CSV table of C-alpha atoms in Angstrom, one decimal:
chain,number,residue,atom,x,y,z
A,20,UNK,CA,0.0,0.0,0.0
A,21,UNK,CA,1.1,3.5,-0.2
A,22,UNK,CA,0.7,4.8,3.4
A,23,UNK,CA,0.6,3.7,6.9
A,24,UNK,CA,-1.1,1.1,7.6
A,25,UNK,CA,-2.0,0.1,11.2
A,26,UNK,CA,-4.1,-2.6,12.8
A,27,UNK,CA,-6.6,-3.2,14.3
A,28,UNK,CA,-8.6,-0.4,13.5
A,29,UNK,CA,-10.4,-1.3,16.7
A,30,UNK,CA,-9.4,-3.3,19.8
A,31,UNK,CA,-11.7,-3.5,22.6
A,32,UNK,CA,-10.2,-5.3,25.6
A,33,UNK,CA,-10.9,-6.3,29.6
A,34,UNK,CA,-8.5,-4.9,31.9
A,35,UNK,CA,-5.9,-6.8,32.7
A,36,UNK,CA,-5.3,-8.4,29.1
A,37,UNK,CA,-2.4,-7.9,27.1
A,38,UNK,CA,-2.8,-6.3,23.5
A,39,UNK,CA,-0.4,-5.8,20.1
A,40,UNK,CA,-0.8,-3.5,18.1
A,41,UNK,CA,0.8,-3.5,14.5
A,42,UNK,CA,2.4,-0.7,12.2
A,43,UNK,CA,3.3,-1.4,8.8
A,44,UNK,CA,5.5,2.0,7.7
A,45,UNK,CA,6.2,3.0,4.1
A,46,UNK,CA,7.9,1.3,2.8
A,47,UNK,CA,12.1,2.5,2.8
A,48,UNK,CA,11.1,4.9,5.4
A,49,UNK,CA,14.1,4.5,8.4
A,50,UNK,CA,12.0,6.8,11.0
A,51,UNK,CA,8.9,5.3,12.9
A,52,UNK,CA,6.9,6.6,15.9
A,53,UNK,CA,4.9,5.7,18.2
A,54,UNK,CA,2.1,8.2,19.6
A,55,UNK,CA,-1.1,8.1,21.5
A,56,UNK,CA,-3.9,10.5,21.6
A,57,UNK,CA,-6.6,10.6,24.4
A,58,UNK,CA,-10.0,11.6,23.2
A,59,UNK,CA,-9.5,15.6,21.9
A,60,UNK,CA,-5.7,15.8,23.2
A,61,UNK,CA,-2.7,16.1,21.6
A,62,UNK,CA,-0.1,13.6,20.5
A,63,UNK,CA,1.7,12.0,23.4
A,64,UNK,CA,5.0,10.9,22.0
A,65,UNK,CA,6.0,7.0,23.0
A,66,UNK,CA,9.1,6.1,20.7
A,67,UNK,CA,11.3,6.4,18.2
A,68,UNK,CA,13.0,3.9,15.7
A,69,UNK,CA,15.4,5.6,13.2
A,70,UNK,CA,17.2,3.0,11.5
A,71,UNK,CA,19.5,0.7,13.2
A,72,UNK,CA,19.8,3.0,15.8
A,73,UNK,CA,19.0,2.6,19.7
A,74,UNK,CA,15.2,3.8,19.9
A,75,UNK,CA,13.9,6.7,22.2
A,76,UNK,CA,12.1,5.1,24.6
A,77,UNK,CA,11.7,8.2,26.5
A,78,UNK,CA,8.0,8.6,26.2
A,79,UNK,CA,6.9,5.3,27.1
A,80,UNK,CA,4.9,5.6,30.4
A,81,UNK,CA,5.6,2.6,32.1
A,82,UNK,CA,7.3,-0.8,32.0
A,83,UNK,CA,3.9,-2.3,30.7
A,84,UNK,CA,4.6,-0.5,27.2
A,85,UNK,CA,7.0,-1.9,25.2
A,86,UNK,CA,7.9,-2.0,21.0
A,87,UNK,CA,10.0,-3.6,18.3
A,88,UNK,CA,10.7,-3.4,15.1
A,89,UNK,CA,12.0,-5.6,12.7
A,90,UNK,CA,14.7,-3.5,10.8
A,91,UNK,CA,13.3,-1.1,8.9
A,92,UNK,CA,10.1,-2.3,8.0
A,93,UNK,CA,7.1,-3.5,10.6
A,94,UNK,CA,6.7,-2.5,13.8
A,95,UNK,CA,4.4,-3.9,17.4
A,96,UNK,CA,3.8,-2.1,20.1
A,97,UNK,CA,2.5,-3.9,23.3
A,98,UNK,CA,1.0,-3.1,26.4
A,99,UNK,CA,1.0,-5.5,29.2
A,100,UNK,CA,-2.1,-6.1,31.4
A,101,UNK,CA,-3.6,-3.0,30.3
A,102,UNK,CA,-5.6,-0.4,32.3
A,103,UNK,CA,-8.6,1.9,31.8
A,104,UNK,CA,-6.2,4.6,31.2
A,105,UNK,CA,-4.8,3.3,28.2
A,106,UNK,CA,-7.7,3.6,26.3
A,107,UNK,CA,-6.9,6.2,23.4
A,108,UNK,CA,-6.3,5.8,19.8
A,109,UNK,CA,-2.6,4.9,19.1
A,110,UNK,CA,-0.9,6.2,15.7
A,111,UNK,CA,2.1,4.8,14.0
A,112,UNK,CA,3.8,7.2,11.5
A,113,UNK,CA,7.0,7.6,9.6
A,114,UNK,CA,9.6,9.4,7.8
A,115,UNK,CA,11.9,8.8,5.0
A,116,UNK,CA,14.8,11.2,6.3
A,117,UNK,CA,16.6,12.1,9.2
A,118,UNK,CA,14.2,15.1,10.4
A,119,UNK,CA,13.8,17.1,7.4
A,120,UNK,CA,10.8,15.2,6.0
A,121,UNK,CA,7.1,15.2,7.0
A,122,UNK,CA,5.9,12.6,9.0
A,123,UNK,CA,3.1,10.0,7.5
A,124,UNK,CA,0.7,9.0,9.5
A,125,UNK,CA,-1.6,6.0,9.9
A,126,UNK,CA,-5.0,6.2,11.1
A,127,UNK,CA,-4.7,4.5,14.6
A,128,UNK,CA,-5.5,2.0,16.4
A,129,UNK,CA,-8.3,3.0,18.4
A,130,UNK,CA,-8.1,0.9,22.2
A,131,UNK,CA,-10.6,0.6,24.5
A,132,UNK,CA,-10.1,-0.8,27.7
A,133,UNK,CA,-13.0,-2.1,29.8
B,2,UNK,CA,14.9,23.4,24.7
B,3,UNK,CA,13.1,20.9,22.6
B,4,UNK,CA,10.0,22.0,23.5
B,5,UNK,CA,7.5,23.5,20.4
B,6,UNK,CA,4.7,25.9,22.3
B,7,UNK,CA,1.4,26.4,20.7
B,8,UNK,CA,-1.0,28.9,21.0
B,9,UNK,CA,-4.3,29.2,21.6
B,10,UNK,CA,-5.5,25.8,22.5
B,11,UNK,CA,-8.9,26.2,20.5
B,12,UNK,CA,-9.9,28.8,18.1
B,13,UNK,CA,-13.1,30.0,16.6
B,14,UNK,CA,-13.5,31.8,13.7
B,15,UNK,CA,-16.5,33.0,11.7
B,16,UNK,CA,-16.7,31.5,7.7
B,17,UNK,CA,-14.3,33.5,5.7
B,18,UNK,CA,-12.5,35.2,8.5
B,19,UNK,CA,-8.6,34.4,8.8
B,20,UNK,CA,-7.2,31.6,11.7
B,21,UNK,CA,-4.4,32.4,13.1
B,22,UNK,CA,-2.4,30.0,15.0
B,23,UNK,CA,0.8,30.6,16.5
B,24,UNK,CA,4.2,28.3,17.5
B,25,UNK,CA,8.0,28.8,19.2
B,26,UNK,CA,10.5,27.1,19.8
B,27,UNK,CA,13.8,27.6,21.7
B,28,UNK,CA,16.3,25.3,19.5
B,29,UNK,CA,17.9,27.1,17.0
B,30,UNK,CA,19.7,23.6,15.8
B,31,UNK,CA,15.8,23.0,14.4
B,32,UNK,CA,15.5,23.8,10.7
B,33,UNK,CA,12.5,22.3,9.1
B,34,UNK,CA,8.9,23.3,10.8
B,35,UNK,CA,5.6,21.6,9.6
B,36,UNK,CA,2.0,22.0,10.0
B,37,UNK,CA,-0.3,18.9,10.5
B,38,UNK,CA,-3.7,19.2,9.7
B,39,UNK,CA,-5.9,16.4,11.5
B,40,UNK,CA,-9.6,15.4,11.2
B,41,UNK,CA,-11.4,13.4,13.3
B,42,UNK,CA,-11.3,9.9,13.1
B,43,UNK,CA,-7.8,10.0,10.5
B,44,UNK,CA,-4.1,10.7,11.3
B,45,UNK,CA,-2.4,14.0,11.6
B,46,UNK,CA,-1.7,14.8,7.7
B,47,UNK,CA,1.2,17.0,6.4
B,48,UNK,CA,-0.7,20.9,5.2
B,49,UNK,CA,2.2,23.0,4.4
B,50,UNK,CA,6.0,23.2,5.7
B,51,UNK,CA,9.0,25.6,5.9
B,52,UNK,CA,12.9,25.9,6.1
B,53,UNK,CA,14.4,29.1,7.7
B,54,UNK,CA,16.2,30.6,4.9
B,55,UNK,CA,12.8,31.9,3.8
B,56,UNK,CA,10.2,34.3,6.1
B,57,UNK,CA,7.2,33.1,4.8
B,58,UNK,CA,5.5,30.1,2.5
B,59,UNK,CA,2.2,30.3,1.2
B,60,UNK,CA,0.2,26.6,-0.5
B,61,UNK,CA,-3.1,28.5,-1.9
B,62,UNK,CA,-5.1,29.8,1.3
B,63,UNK,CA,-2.6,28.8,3.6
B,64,UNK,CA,0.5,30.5,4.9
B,65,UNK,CA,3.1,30.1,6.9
B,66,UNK,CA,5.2,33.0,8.5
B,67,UNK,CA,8.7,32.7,10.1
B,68,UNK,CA,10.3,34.7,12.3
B,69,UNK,CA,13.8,33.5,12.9
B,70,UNK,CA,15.3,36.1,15.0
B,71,UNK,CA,11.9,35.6,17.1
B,72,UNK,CA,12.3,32.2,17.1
B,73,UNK,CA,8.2,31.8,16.1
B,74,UNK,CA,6.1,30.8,13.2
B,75,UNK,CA,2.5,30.5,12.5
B,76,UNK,CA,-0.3,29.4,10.3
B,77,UNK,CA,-2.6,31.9,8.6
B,78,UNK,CA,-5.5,30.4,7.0
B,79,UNK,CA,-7.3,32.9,4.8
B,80,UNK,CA,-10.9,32.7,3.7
B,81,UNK,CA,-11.7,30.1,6.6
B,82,UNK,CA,-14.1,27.4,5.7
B,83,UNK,CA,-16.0,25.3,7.7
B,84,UNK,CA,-14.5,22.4,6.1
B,85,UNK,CA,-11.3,23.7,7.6
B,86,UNK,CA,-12.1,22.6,11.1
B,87,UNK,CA,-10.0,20.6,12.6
B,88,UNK,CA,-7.1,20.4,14.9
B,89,UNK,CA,-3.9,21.7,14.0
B,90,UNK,CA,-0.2,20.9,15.2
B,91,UNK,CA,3.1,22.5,14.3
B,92,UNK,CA,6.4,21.1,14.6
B,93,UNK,CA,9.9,21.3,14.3
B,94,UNK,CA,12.4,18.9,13.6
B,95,UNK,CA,16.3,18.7,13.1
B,96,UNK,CA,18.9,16.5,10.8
B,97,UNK,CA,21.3,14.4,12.8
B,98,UNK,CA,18.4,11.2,13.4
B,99,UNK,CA,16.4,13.7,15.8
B,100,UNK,CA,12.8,12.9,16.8
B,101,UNK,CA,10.0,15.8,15.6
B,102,UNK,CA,9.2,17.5,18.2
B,103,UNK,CA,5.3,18.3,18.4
B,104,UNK,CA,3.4,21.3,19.5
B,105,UNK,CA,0.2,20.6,21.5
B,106,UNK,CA,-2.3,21.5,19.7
B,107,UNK,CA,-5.1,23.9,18.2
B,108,UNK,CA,-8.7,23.0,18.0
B,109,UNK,CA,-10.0,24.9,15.3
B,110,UNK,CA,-13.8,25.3,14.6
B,111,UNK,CA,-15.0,28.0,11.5
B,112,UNK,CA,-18.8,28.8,12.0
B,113,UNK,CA,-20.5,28.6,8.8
């Protein structure tokens, strides 16, 4: 495909259980973030994969969040016996450059936790 | 230092006034500075970017401004249309392998 592409488009899931989510970048692009975005906020960075590089995993906001990815293409990002408070919608997006080109975004992953 | 502020949090605007929204930033190492446009329901979605070397960039009835010495920039949207409600982020970003850093945010509504 020729964008992002994220999935599920929907989760729904009971407290407690674990969940994956899946980000499929653009294909060549070495940047890929992780956001989330609670109902009419703003984007709350997670992480950062650029390349082979170490990831920022400065944004993640506990030890319950966690994400790979697979060189430069796929990437998962899980959350461990998730919480109310997680529910948001979760974007993916990313970039073919090293800061000087726009970010592509996916349309989320929207998680609700019950 | 690698923050992006964003002003106002929400905006409203009557049709076919102009929305102004306004960013800074405190990094001077930060040289390219894009606009997201996102509706609800979708990802944020590139609208219109700028480098430094140039004070202003305008994509039909959008516009962005750039004042280096300032350290600001903003969006101008001319001729507001409803359909150009929405929320709005700017952001700034670096070479080097840098993550974009976003702004927080600008609700947007243009009554019709």
């Amino acid at each position: 495909g020729a964008g992002v592409s994220q999935s599920p488009s929907n989760k729904v899931t009971e407290k407690g259980k674990d969940v994956e989510l899946r980000c499929d970048p653009i294909s060549g692009h070495t940047a890929l973030y992780w956001y989330r975005q609670r109902l009419g906020q703003g984007l709350e960075f997670l992480i950062y994969f650029q390349g082979n590089s170490a990831p920022d995993k400065s944004g993640l906001p506990s030890d319950r969040f966690s994400a790979e990815r697979t060189g430069e293409s796929v990437s998962t990002l899980t959350i461990q016996r998730t919480q109310q408070e997680d529910s948001a919608v979760y974007l993916c997006a990313s970039s073919s450059d090293r800061g000087l080109s726009p970010l592509h975004f996916g349309n989320g992953t929207r998680l609700t936790v019950t | 230092q690698q923050q992006v502020k964003q002003s106002p949090q929400s905006l409203i605007v009557q049709k076919g006034g102009i929305s102004i929204i306004n960013c800074a930033y405190e990094n001077t190492a930060f040289d390219y500075f894009p606009w997201y446009q996102q509706f609800p329901g979708k990802g944020p979605a590139l609208l219109i970017a700028i480098r430094p070397d140039v004070s202003e960039k305008k994509e039909g009835r959008f516009t962005i401004s750039f004042n280096k010495s300032a350290k600001q920039f903003s969006l101008h949207i001319m001729d507001s249309q409803p359909g150009d409600s929405a929320t709005y982020f700017c952001a700034a970003s670096k070479p080097g392998g840098f993550k974009t850093i976003f702004g927080a945010g600008t609700r947007l509504f243009v009554k019709a």
